[in-house]
mmCIF file of C-alpha atoms in Angstrom:
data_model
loop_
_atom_site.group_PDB
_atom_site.id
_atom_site.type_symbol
_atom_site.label_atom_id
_atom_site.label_comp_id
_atom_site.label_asym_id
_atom_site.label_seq_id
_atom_site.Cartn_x
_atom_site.Cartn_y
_atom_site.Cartn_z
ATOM 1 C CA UNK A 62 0.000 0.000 0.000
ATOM 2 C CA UNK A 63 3.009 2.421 0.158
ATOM 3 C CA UNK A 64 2.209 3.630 -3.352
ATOM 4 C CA UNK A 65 -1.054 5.262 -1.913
ATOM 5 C CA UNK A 66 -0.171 5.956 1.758
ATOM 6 C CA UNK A 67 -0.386 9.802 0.836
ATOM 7 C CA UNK A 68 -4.388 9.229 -0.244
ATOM 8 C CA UNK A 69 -4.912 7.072 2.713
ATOM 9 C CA UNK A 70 -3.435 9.203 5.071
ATOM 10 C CA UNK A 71 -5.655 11.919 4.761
ATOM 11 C CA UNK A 72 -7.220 12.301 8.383
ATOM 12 C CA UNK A 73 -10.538 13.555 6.291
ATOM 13 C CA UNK A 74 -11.626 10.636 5.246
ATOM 14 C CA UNK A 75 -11.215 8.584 8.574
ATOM 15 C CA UNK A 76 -12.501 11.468 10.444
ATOM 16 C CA UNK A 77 -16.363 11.032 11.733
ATOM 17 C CA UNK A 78 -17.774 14.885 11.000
ATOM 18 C CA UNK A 79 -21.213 15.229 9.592
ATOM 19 C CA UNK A 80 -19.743 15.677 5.886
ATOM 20 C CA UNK A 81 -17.592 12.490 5.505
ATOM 21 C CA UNK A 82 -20.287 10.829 7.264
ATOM 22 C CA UNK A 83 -23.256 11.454 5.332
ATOM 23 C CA UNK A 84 -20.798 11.318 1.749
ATOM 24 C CA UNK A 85 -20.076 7.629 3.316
ATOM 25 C CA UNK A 86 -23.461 6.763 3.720
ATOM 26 C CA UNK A 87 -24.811 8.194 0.406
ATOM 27 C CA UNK A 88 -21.503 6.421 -1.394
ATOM 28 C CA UNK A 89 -22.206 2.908 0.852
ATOM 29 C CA UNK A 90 -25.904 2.926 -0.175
ATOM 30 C CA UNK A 91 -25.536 3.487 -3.569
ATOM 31 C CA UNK A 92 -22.705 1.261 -4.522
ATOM 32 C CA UNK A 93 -24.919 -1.284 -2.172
ATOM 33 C CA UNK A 94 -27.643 -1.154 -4.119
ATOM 34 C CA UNK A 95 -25.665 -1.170 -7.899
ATOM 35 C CA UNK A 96 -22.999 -4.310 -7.466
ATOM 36 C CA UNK A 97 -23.417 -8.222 -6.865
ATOM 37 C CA UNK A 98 -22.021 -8.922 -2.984
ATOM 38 C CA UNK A 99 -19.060 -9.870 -2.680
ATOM 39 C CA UNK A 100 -16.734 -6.543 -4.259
ATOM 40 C CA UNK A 101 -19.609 -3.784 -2.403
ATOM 41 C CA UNK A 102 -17.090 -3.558 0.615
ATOM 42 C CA UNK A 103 -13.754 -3.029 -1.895
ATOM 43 C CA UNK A 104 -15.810 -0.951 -3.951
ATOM 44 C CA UNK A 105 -17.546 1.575 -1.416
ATOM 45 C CA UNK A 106 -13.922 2.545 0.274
ATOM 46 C CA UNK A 107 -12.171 3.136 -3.881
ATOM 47 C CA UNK A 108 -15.368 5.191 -4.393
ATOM 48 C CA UNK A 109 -15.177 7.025 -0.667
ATOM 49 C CA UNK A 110 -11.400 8.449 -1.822
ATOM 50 C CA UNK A 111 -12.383 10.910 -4.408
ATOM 51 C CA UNK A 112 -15.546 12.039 -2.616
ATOM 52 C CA UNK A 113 -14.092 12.681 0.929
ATOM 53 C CA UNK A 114 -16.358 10.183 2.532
ATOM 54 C CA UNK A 115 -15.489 8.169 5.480
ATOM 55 C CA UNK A 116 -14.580 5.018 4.479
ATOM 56 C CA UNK A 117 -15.557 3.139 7.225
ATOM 57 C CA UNK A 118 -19.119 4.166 6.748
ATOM 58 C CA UNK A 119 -19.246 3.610 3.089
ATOM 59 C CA UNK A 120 -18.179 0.082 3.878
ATOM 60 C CA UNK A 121 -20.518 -0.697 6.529
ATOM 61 C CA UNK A 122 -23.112 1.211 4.595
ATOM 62 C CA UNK A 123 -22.867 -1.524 1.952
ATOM 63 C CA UNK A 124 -23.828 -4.247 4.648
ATOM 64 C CA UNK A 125 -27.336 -2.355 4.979
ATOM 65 C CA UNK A 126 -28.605 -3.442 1.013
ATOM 66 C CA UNK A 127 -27.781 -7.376 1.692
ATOM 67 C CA UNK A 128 -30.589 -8.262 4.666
ATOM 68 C CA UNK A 129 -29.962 -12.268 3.642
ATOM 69 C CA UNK A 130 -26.245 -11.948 5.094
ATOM 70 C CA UNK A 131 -26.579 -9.194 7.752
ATOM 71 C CA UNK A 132 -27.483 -10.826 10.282
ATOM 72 C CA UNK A 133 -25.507 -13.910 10.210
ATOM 73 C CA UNK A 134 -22.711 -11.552 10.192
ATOM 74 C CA UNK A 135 -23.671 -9.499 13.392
ATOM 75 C CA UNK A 136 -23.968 -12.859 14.745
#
């Protein structure tokens, strides 16, 4: 990951502030709702880089679309 430790060391997009937060969900949701399972989670944090999202949200936010698999994985 060294290539792109300067994008992932931006403190903006790990940062939980209203704005990265609500770009996370909105990015989560809608790549949730637009690919198959199993990339959503790889998708969501590529997509939550050029947007300033949080990327931790636009992951989880991903888990929200899939109500098959959510609960075996809070489990």
């Amino acid at each position: 990951l060294k290539p792109f430790a300067h994008i992932f060391a931006n403190p903006n997009i790990w940062h939980f502030n209203r704005h990265a937060v609500a770009r996370g969900t909105a990015v989560g949701l809608f790549v949730g709702i637009l690919l198959p399972f199993p990339p959503q989670t790889l998708f969501a944090a590529v997509a939550a880089v050029p947007t300033r999202a949080n990327i931790a949200i636009a992951a989880l936010m991903t888990f929200v679309t899939n109500p098959f698999t959510t609960p075996a994985i809070l489990f």
